mmCIF file of C-alpha atoms in Angstrom:
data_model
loop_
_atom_site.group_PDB
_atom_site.id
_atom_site.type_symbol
_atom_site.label_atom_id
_atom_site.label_comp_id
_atom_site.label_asym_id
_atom_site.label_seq_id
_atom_site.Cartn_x
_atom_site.Cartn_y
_atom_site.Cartn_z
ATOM 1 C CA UNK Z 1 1.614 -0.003 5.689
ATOM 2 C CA UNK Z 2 4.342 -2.198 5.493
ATOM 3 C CA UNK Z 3 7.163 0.331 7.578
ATOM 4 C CA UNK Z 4 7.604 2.539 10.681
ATOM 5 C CA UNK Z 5 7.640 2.175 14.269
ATOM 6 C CA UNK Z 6 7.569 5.292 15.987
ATOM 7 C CA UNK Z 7 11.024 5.928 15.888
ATOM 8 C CA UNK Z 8 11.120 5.702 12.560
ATOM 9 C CA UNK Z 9 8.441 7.340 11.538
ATOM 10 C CA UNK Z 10 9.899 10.799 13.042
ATOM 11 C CA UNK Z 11 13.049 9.834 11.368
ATOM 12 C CA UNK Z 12 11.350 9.445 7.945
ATOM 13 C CA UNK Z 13 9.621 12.588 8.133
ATOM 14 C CA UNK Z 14 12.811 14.545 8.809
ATOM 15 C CA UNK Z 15 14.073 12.905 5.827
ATOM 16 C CA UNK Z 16 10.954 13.593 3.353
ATOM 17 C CA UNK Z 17 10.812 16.955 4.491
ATOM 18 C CA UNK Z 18 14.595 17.796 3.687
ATOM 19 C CA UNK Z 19 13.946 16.003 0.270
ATOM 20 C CA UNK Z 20 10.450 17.711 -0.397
ATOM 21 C CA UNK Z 21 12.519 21.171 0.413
ATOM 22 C CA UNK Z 22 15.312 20.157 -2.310
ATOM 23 C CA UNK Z 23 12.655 19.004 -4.526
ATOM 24 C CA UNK Z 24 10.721 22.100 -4.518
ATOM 25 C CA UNK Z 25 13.839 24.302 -4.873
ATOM 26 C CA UNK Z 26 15.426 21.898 -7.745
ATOM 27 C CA UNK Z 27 11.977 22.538 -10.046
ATOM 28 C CA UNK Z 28 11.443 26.884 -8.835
ATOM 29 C CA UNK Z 29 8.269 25.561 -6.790
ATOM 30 C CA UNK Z 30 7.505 27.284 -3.891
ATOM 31 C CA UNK Z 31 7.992 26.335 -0.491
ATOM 32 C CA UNK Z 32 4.265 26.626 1.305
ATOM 33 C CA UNK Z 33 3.735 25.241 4.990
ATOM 34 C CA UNK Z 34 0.689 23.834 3.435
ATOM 35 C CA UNK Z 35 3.175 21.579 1.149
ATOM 36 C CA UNK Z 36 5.064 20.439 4.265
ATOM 37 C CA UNK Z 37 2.190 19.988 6.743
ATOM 38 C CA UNK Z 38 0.507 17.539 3.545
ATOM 39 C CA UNK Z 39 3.699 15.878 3.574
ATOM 40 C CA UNK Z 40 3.891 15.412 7.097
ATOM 41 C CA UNK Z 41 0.031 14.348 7.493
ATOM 42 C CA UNK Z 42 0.444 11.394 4.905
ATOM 43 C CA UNK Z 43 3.013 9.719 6.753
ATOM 44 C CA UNK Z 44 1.892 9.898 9.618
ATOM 45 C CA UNK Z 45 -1.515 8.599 8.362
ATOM 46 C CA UNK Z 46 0.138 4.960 7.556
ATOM 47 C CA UNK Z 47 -2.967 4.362 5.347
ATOM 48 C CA UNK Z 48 -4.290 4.061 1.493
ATOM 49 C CA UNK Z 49 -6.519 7.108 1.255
ATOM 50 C CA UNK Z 50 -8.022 8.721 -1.795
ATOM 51 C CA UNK Z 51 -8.615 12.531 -1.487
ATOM 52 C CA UNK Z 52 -11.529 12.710 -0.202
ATOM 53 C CA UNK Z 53 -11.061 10.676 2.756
ATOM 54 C CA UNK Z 54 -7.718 12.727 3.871
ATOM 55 C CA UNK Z 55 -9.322 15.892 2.763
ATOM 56 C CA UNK Z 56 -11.885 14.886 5.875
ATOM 57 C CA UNK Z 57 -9.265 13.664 7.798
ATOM 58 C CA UNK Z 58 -7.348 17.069 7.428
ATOM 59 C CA UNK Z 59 -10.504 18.986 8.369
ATOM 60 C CA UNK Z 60 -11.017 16.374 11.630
ATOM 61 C CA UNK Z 61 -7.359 17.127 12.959
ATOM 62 C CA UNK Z 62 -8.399 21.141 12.400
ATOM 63 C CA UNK Z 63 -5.746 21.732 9.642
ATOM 64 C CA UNK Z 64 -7.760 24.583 7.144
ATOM 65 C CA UNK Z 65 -6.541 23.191 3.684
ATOM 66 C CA UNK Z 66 -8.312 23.395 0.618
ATOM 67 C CA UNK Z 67 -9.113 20.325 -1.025
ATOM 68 C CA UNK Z 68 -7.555 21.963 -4.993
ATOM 69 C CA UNK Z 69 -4.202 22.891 -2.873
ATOM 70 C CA UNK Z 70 -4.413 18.926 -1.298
ATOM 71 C CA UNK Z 71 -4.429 17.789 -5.205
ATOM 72 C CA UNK Z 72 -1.945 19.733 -6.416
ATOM 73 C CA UNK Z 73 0.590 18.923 -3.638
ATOM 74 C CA UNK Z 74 -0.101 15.182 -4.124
ATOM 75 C CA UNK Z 75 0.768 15.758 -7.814
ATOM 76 C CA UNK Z 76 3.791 17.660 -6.954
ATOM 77 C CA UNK Z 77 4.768 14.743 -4.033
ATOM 78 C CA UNK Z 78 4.104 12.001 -6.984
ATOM 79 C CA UNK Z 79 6.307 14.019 -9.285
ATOM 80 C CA UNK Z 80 9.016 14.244 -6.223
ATOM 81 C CA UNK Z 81 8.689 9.871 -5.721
ATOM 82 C CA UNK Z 82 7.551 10.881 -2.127
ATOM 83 C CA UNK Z 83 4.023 9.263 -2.974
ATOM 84 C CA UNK Z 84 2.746 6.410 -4.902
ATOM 85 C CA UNK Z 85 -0.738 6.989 -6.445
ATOM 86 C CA UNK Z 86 -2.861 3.595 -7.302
ATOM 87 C CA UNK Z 87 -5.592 3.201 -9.893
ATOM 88 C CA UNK Z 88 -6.892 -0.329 -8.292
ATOM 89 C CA UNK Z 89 -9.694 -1.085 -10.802
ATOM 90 C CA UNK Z 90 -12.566 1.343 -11.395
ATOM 91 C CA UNK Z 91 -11.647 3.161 -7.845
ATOM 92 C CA UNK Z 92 -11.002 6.545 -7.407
ATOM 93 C CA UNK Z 93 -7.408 6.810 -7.043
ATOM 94 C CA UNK Z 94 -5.628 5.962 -3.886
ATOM 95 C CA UNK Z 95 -2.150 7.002 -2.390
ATOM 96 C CA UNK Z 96 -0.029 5.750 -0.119
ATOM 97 C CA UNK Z 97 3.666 7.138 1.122
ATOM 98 C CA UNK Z 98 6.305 5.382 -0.628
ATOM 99 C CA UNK Z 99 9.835 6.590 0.654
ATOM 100 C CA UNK Z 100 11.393 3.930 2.178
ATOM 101 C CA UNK Z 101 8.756 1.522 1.947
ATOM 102 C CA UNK Z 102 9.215 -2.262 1.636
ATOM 103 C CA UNK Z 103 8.008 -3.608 -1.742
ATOM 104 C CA UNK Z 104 4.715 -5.037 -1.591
ATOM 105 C CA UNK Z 105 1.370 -5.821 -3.849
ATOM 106 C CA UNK Z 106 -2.090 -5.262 -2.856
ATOM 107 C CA UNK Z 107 -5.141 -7.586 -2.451
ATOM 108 C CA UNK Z 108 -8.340 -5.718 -2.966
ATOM 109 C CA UNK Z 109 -11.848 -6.976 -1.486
ATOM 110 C CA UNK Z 110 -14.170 -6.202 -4.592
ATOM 111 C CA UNK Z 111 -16.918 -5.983 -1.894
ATOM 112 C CA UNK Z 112 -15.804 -3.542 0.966
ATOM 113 C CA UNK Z 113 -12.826 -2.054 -0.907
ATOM 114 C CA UNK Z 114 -10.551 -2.679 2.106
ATOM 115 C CA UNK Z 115 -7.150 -2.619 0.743
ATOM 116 C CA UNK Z 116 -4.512 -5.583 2.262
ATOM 117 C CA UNK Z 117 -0.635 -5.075 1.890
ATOM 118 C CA UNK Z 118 1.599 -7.934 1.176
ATOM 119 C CA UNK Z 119 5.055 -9.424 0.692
ATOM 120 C CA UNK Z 120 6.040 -12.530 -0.997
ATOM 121 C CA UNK Z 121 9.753 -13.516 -1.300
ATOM 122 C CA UNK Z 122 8.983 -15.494 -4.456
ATOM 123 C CA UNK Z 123 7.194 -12.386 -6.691
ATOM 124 C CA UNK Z 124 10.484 -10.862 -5.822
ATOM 125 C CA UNK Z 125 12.646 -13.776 -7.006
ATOM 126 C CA UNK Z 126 10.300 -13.334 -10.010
ATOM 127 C CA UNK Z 127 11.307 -10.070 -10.599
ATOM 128 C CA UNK Z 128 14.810 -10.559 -9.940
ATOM 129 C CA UNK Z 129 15.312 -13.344 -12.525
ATOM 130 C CA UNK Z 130 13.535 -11.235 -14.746
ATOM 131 C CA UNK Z 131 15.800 -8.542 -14.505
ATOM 132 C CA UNK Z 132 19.045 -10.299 -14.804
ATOM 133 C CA UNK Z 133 17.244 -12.174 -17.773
ATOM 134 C CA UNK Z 134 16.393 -9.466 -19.720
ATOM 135 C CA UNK Z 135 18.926 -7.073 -18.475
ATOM 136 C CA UNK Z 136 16.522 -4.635 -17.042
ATOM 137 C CA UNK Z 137 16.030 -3.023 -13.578
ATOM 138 C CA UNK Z 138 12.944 -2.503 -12.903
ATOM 139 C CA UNK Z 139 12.145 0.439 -10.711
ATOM 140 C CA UNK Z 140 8.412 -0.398 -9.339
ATOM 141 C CA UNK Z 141 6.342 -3.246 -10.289
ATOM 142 C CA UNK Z 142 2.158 -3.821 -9.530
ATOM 143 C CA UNK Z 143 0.664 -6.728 -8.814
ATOM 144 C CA UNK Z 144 -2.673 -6.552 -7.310
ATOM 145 C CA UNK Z 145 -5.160 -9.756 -5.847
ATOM 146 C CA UNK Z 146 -9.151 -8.719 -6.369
ATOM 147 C CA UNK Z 147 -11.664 -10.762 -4.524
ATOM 148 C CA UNK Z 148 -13.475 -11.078 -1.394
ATOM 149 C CA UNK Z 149 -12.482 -10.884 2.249
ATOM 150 C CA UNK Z 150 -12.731 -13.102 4.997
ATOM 151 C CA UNK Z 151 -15.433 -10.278 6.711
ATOM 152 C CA UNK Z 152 -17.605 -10.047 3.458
ATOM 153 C CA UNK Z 153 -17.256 -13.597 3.400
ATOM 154 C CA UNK Z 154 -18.614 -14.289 5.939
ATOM 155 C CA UNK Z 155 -21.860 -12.090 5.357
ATOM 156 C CA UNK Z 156 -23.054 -13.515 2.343
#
């Protein structure tokens, strides 16, 4: 994941939490520990996951939560822009934190699945020129890379 330090990631959790707490009050949702200890959890993951994988990660760290509340907090943090969820391809779908992260697209090995993060200063000029163009902001963008890594590569 393209953010956070330590420091920072303490910092951004204070932050999501306050804005998950105005979020929920703004639309009449309730405020459940389960909702902020989710919250918490994914950023301090610093991964892709898809719902199964955190749901077993969850369970691993000993936090009880069941696997219908973990979906319908993710769709409530989507909702909120506290979480970005990815279709990449014919994948199950796979979320990542997205307050305060950098912009970046994805490379996805079509073997392993592995999931790579990545900048480039020129998509963004891309985008920018586009924008001033057209007269349009844009607001997110995705551009995702499929093919094979270096490590499944190397076993064919």
């Amino acid at each position: 994941m393209l953010f956070m330090d330590q420091h920072s990631c303490e910092e951004i959790i204070k932050e999501v939490t306050e804005n998950l707490k105005n979020y929920l009050i703004e639309k009449g949702y309730r405020k459940t520990p389960e909702r902020f200890i989710i919250l918490k959890e994914i950023y301090e993951y610093r991964e892709h996951f898809d719902v199964d994988t955190f749901y077993t990660y969850l369970k691993n760290k000993k936090i009880h939560i069941s696997k219908a509340t973990l979906y319908n907090t993710l769709d409530i943090l989507v909702e909120a822009g506290l979480v970005v969820k990815h279709q990449f391809g014919d994948s199950c779908a796979q979320y990542e934190p997205s307050y305060r992260l950098h912009k970046h697209s994805h490379a996805i090995c079509i073997k392993c699945k592995k999931i790579f993060e990545f900048s480039s200063d020129d998509l963004q000029k891309i985008i920018h020129k586009f924008e001033e163009e057209n007269n349009f902001e844009v607001t997110n963008h995705t551009f995702v890379l499929y093919g094979i890594c270096s490590d499944c590569k190397m076993k064919v």
